[in-house]
Short mmCIF file of C-alpha atoms in Angstrom, two decimals:
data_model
loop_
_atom_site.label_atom_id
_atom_site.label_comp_id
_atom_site.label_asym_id
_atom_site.label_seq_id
_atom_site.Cartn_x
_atom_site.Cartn_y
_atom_site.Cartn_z
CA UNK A 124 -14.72 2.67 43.78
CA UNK A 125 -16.68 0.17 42.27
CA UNK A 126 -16.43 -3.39 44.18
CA UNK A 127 -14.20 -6.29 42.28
CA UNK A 128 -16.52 -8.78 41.15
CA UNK A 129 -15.23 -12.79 41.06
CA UNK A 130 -14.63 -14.00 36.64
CA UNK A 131 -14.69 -17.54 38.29
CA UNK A 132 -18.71 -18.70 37.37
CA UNK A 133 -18.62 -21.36 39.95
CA UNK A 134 -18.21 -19.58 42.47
CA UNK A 135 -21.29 -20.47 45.17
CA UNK A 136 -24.28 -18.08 44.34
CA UNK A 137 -26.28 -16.81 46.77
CA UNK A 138 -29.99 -18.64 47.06
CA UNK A 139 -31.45 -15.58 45.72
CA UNK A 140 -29.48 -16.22 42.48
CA UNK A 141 -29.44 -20.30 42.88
CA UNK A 142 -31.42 -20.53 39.82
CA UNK A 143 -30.43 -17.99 37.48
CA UNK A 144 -29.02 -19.32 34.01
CA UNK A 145 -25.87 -17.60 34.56
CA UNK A 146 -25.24 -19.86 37.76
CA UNK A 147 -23.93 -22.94 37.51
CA UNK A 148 -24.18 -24.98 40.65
CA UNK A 149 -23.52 -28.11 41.86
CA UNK A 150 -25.92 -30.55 42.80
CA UNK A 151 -25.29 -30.27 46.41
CA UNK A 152 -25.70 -26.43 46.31
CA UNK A 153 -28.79 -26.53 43.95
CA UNK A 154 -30.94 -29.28 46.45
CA UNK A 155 -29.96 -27.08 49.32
CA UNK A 156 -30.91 -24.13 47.80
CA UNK A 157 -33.64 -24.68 45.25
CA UNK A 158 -35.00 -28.12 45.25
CA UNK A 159 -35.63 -28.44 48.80
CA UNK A 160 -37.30 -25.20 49.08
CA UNK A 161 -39.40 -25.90 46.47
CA UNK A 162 -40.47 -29.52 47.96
CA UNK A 163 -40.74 -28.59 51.15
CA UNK A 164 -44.19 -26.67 50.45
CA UNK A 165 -45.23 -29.24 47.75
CA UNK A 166 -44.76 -32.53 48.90
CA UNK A 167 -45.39 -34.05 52.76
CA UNK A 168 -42.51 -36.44 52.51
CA UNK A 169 -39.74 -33.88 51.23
CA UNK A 170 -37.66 -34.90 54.21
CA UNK A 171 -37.31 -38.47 52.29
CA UNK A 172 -36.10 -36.24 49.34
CA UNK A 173 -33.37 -34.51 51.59
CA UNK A 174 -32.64 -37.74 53.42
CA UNK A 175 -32.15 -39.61 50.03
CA UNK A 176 -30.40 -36.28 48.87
CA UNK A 177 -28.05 -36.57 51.64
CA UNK A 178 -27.28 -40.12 51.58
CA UNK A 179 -27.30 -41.62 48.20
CA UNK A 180 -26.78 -38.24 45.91
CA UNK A 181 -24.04 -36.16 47.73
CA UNK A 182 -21.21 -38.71 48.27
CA UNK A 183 -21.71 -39.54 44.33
CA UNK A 184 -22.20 -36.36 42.87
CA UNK A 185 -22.75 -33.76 45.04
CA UNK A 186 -19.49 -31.47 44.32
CA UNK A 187 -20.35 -31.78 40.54
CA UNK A 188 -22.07 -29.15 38.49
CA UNK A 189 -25.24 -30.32 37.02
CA UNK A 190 -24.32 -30.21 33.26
CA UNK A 191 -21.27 -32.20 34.07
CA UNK A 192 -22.61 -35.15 35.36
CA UNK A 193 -22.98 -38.00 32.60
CA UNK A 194 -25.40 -40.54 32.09
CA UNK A 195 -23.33 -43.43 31.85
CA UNK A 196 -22.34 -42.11 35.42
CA UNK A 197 -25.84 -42.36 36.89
CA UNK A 198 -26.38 -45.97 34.87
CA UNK A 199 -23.45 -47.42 37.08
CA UNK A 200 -24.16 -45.13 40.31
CA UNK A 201 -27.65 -46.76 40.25
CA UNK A 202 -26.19 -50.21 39.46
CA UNK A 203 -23.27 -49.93 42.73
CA UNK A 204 -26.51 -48.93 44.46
CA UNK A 205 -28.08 -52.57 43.63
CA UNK A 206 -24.60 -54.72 44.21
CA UNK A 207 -24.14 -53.08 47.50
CA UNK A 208 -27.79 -54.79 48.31
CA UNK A 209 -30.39 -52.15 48.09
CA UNK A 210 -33.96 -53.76 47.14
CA UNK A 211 -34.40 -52.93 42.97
CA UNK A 212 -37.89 -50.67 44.47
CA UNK A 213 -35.14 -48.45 47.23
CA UNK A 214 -32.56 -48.11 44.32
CA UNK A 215 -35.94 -47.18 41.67
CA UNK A 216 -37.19 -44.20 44.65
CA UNK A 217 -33.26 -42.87 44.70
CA UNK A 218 -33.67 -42.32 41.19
CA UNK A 219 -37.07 -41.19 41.27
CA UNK A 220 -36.03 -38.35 43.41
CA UNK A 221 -32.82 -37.51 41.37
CA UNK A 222 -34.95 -37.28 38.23
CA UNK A 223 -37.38 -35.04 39.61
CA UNK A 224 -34.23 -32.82 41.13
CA UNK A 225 -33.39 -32.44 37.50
CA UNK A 226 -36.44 -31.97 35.96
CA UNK A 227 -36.84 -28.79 38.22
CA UNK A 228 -33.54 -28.05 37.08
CA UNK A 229 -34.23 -27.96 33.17
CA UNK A 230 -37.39 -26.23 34.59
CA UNK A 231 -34.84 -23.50 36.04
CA UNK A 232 -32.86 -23.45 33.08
CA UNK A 233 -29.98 -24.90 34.87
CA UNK A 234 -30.04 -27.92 32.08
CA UNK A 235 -30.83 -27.98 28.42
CA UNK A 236 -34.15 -29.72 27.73
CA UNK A 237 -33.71 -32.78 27.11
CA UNK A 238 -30.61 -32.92 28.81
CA UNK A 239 -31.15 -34.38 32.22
CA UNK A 240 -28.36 -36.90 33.21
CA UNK A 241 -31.01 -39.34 34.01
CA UNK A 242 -32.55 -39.50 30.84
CA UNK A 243 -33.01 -42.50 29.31
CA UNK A 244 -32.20 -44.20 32.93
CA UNK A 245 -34.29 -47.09 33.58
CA UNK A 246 -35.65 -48.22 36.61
CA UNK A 247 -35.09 -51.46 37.79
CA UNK A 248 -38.06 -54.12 36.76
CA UNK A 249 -39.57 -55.61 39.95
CA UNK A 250 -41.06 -58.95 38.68
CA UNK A 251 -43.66 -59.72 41.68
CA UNK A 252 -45.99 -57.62 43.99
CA UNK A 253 -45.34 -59.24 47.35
CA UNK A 254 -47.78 -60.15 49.94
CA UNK A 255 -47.45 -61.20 53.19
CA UNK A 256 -50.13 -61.96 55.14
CA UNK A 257 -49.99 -64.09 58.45
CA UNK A 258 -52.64 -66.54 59.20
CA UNK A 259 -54.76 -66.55 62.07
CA UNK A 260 -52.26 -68.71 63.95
CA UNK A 261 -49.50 -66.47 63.51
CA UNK A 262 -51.19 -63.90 64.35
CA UNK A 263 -52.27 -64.99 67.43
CA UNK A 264 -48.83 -66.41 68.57
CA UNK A 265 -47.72 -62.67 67.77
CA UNK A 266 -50.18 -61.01 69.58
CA UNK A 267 -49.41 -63.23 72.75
CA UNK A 268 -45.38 -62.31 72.74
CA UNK A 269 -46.62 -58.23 72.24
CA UNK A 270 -48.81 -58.76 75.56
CA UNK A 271 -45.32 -59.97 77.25
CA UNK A 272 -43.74 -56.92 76.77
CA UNK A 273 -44.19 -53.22 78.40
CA UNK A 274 -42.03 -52.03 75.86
CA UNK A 275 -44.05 -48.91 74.04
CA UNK A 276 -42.86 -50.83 70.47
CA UNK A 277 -44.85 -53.51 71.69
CA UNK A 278 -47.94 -51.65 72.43
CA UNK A 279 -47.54 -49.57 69.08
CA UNK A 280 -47.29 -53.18 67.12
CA UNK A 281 -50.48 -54.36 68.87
CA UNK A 282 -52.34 -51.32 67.51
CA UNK A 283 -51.17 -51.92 64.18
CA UNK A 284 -52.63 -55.32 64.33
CA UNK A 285 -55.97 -54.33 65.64
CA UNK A 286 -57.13 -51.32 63.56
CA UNK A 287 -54.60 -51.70 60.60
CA UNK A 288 -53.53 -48.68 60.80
CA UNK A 289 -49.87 -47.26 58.98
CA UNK A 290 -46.87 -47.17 61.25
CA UNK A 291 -46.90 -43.32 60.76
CA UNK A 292 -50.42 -42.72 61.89
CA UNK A 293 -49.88 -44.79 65.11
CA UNK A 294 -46.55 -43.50 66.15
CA UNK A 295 -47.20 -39.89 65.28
CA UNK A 296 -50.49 -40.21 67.94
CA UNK A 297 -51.43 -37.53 70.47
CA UNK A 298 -53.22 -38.53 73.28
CA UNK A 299 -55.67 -35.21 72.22
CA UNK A 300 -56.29 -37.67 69.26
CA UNK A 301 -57.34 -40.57 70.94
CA UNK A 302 -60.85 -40.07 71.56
CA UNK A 303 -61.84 -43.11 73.46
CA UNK A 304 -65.32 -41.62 74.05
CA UNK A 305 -66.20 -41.48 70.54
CA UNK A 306 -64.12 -45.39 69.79
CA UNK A 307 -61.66 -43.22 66.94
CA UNK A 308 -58.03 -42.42 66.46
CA UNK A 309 -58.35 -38.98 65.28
CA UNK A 310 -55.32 -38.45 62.20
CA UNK A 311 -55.67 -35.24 61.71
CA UNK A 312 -53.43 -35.42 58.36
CA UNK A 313 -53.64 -38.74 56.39
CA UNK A 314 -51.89 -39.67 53.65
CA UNK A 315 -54.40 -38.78 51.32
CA UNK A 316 -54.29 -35.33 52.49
CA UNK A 317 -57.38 -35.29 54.93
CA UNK A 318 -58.12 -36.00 58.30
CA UNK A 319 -58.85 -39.75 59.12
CA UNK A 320 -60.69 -41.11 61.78
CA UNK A 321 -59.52 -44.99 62.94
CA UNK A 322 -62.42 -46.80 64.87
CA UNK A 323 -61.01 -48.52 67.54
CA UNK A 324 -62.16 -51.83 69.05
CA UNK A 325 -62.78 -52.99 72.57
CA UNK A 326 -59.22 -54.67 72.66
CA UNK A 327 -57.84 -51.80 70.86
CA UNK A 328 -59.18 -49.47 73.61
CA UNK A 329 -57.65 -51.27 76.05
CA UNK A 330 -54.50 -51.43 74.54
CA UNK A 331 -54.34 -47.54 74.49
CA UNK A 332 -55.20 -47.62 78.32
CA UNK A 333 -52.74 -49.35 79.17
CA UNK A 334 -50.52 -47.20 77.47
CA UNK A 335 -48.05 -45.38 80.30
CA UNK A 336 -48.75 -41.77 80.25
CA UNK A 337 -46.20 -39.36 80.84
CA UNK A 338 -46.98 -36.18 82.39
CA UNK A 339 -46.91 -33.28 80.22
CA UNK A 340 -45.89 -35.52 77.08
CA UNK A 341 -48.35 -35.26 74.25
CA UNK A 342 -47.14 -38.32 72.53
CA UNK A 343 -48.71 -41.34 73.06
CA UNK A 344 -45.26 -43.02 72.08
CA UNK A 345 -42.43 -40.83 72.81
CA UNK A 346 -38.69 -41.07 71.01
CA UNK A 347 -36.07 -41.15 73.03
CA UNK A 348 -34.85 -36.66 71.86
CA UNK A 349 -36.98 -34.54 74.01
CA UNK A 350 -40.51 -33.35 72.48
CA UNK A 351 -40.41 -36.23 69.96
CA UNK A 352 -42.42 -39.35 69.43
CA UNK A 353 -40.81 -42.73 68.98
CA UNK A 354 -39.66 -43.02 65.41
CA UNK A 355 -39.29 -46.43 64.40
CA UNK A 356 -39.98 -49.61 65.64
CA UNK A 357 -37.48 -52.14 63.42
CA UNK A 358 -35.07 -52.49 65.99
CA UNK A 359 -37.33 -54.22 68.21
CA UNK A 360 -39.57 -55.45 65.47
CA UNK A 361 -36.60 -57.61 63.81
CA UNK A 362 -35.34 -59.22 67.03
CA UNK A 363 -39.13 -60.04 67.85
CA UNK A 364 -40.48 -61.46 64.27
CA UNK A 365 -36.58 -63.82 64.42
CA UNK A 366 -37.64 -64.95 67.85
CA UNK A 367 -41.09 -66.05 66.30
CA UNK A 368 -40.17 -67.70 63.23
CA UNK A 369 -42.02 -64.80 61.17
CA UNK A 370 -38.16 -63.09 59.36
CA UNK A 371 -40.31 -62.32 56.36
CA UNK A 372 -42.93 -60.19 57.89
CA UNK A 373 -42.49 -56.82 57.47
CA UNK A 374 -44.25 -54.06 59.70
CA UNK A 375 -46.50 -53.17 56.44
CA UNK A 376 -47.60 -56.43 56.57
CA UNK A 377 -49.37 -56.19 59.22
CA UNK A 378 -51.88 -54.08 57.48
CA UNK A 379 -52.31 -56.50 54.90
CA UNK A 380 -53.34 -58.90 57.45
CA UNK A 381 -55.74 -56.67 58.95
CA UNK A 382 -57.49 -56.13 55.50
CA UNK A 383 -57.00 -59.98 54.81
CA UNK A 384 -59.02 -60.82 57.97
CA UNK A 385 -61.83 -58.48 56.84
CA UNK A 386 -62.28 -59.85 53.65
CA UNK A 387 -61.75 -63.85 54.14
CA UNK A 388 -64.61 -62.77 57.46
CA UNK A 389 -67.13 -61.62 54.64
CA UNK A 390 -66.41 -58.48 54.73
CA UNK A 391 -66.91 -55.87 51.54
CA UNK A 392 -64.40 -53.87 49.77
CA UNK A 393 -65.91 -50.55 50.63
CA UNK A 394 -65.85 -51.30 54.43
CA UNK A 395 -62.05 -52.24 53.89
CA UNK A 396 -61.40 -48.96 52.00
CA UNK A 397 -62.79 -46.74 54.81
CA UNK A 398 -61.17 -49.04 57.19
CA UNK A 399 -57.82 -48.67 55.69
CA UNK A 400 -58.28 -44.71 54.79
CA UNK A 401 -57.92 -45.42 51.25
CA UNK A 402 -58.42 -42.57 49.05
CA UNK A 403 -59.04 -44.34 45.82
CA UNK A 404 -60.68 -47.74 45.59
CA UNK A 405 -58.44 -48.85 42.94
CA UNK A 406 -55.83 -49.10 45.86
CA UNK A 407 -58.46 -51.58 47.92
CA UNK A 408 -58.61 -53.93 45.33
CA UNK A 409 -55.61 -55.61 45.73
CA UNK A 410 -57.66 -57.67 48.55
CA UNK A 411 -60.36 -58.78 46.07
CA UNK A 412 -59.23 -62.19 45.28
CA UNK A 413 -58.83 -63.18 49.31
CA UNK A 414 -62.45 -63.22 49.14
CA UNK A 415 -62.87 -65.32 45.77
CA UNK A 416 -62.97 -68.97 47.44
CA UNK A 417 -66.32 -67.63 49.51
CA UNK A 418 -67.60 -66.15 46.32
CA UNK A 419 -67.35 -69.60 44.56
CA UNK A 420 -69.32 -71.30 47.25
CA UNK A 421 -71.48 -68.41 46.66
CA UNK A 422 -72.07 -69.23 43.54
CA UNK A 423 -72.84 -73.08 43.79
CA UNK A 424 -75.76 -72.50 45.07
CA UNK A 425 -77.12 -71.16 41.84
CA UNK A 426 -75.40 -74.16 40.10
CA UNK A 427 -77.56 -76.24 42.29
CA UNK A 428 -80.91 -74.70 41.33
CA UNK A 429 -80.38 -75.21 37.21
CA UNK A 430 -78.56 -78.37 37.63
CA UNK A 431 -80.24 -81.09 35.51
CA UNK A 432 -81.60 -84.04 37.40
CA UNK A 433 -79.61 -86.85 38.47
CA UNK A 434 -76.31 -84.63 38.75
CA UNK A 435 -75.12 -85.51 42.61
CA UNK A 436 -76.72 -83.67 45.18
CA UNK A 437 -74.74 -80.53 46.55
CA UNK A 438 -76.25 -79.68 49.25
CA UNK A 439 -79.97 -80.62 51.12
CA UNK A 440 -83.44 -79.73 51.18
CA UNK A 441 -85.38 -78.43 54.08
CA UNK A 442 -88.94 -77.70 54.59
CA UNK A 443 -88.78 -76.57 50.54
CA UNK A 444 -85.95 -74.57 51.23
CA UNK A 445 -82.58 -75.67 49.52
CA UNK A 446 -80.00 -75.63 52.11
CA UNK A 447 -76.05 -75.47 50.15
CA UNK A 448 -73.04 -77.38 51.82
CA UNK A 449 -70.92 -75.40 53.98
CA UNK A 450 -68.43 -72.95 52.66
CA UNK A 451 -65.06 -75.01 51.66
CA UNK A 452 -67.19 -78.69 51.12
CA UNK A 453 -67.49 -78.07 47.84
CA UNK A 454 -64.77 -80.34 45.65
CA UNK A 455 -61.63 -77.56 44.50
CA UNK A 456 -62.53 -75.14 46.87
CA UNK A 457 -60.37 -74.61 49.89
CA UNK A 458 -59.60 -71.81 52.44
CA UNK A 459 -56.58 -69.65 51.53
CA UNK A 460 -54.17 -70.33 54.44
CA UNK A 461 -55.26 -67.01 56.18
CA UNK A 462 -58.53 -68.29 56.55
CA UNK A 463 -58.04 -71.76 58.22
#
């Protein structure tokens, strides 16, 4: 006797059949089934997909099939996201990820082309690129609370200061990675897909010294769930930046500082890049015009070689050598706040 077969078409179809054009899903069953699968062996930071999935996509839409979901429904789901006070950049990666979940599904055949419910969706505009970077003095009054503290945050923060490493690559440390013999932090898998190797300081060997060791524990920070490293750090970041008058510094920011040291100390571009583990230097160039009040003193001195006689003296004269005025004498030209 042949086995009765369900008329209903949305009834839940096995993952095999998840993206057949006869199945018609919804969007909860069709991330479970097909998008993350496909992510999870494309893209390092698929758990952000499910997590964003999970959060943000499900309680709106998840029960709904695909080709029912309108766009006038994702143009005010987007905008409830923004009045319930997610940043304009969070609410413009939420819909970044449910494009892309239904571009695979056209892809699948799931949706018509063309007929993505997020079509036509803009993203919100974001007007300025922040930066935050703290000056030396900040810095400094910073690094004296971290020393305060045994707290592992605090000795994870401190290494983020010194070697500008990201939050990931410090907190996802094995001690087998910390080769203090050779002065690196060994990542074997960097964000730009390779392995990365951090030179570490004097101070920032010390810091990792005095990390406490736990026995059998690879991690140089571990969480608080068994066989895990510590996972995030803004708990103890937030209460420590209010305490120090710094409420606008982010964590990230304290890789900006790092590079903003480099380059206000002289430093080039390329030596930032392979500091920072930047892939492309494109990405580096954000830093370039920290160093452009050093450059202009720079450049006086040439000023002062073709300048026609009787314009004011710049700078001195020494055993037929011309000798310019110090960096920051020169009239307009003063230290970006990071520098003094």
């Amino acid at each position: 006797m042949a086995r009765h077969r369900s008329s209903d078409p949305s009834a839940q179809q096995p993952p095999a059949q998840a993206g057949r054009r006869d199945a018609p899903i919804t969007l909860d069953a069709f991330v479970a089934n097909v998008y993350l699968p496909h992510v999870t062996i494309r893209k390092r930071s698929w758990r952000v997909d499910e997590r964003i999935a999970r959060q943000h996509l499900s309680p709106a839409f998840g029960d709904r099939r695909l080709a029912d979901i309108q766009r006038h429904e994702v143009e005010d789901w987007l905008h409830g996201l923004s009045t319930r006070g997610l940043a304009p950049a969070t609410c413009n990666r939420i819909l970044a990820v449910f494009k892309t979940i239904c571009s695979l599904a056209v892809m699948r055949g799931l949706l018509p082309a063309g007929q993505s419910p997020c079509a036509g969706v803009s993203c919100f505009k974001i007007h300025t690129l922040r930066e935050r970077y703290l000056s030396r003095e900040e810095a400094q009054r910073l690094m004296r609370a971290l020393e305060k503290s045994d707290r592992p945050e605090a000795f994870a923060i401190r290494l983020l200061l010194l070697t500008g490493a990201r939050k990931s690559e410090i907190l996802k440390a094995r001690w087998e990675h910390a080769r203090l013999d050779l002065r690196l932090l060994i990542v074997p898998l960097s964000k730009s897909g390779k392995p990365r190797h951090i030179p570490l300081s004097d101070e920032a060997m010390a810091v990792i010294r005095a990390i406490p060791r736990q026995s059998g524990n690879p991690w140089l920070f571990p969480g608080h769930a068994p066989g895990k490293p510590l996972s995030d750090l803004y708990l103890f970041w937030n209460r420590l930046r209010r305490s120090l008058g710094l409420a606008d510094v982010r964590i990230h920011d304290l890789r900006h500082t790092f590079a903003s040291f480099l380059v206000n100390a002289g430093h080039s571009l390329y030596e930032v890049q392979r500091l920072l583990g930047h892939s492309d230097p494109r990405t580096t160039m954000r830093y370039a015009h920290l160093g452009q009040a050093s450059l202009l003193a720079v450049a006086e001195t040439v000023s002062v070689f073709l300048a026609r006689s009787g314009r004011k003296n710049t700078g001195e004269h020494k055993g037929g050598n011309f000798i310019p005025r110090p960096y920051g004498a020169y009239e307009g030209c003063r230290a970006s706040p990071a520098t003094r």
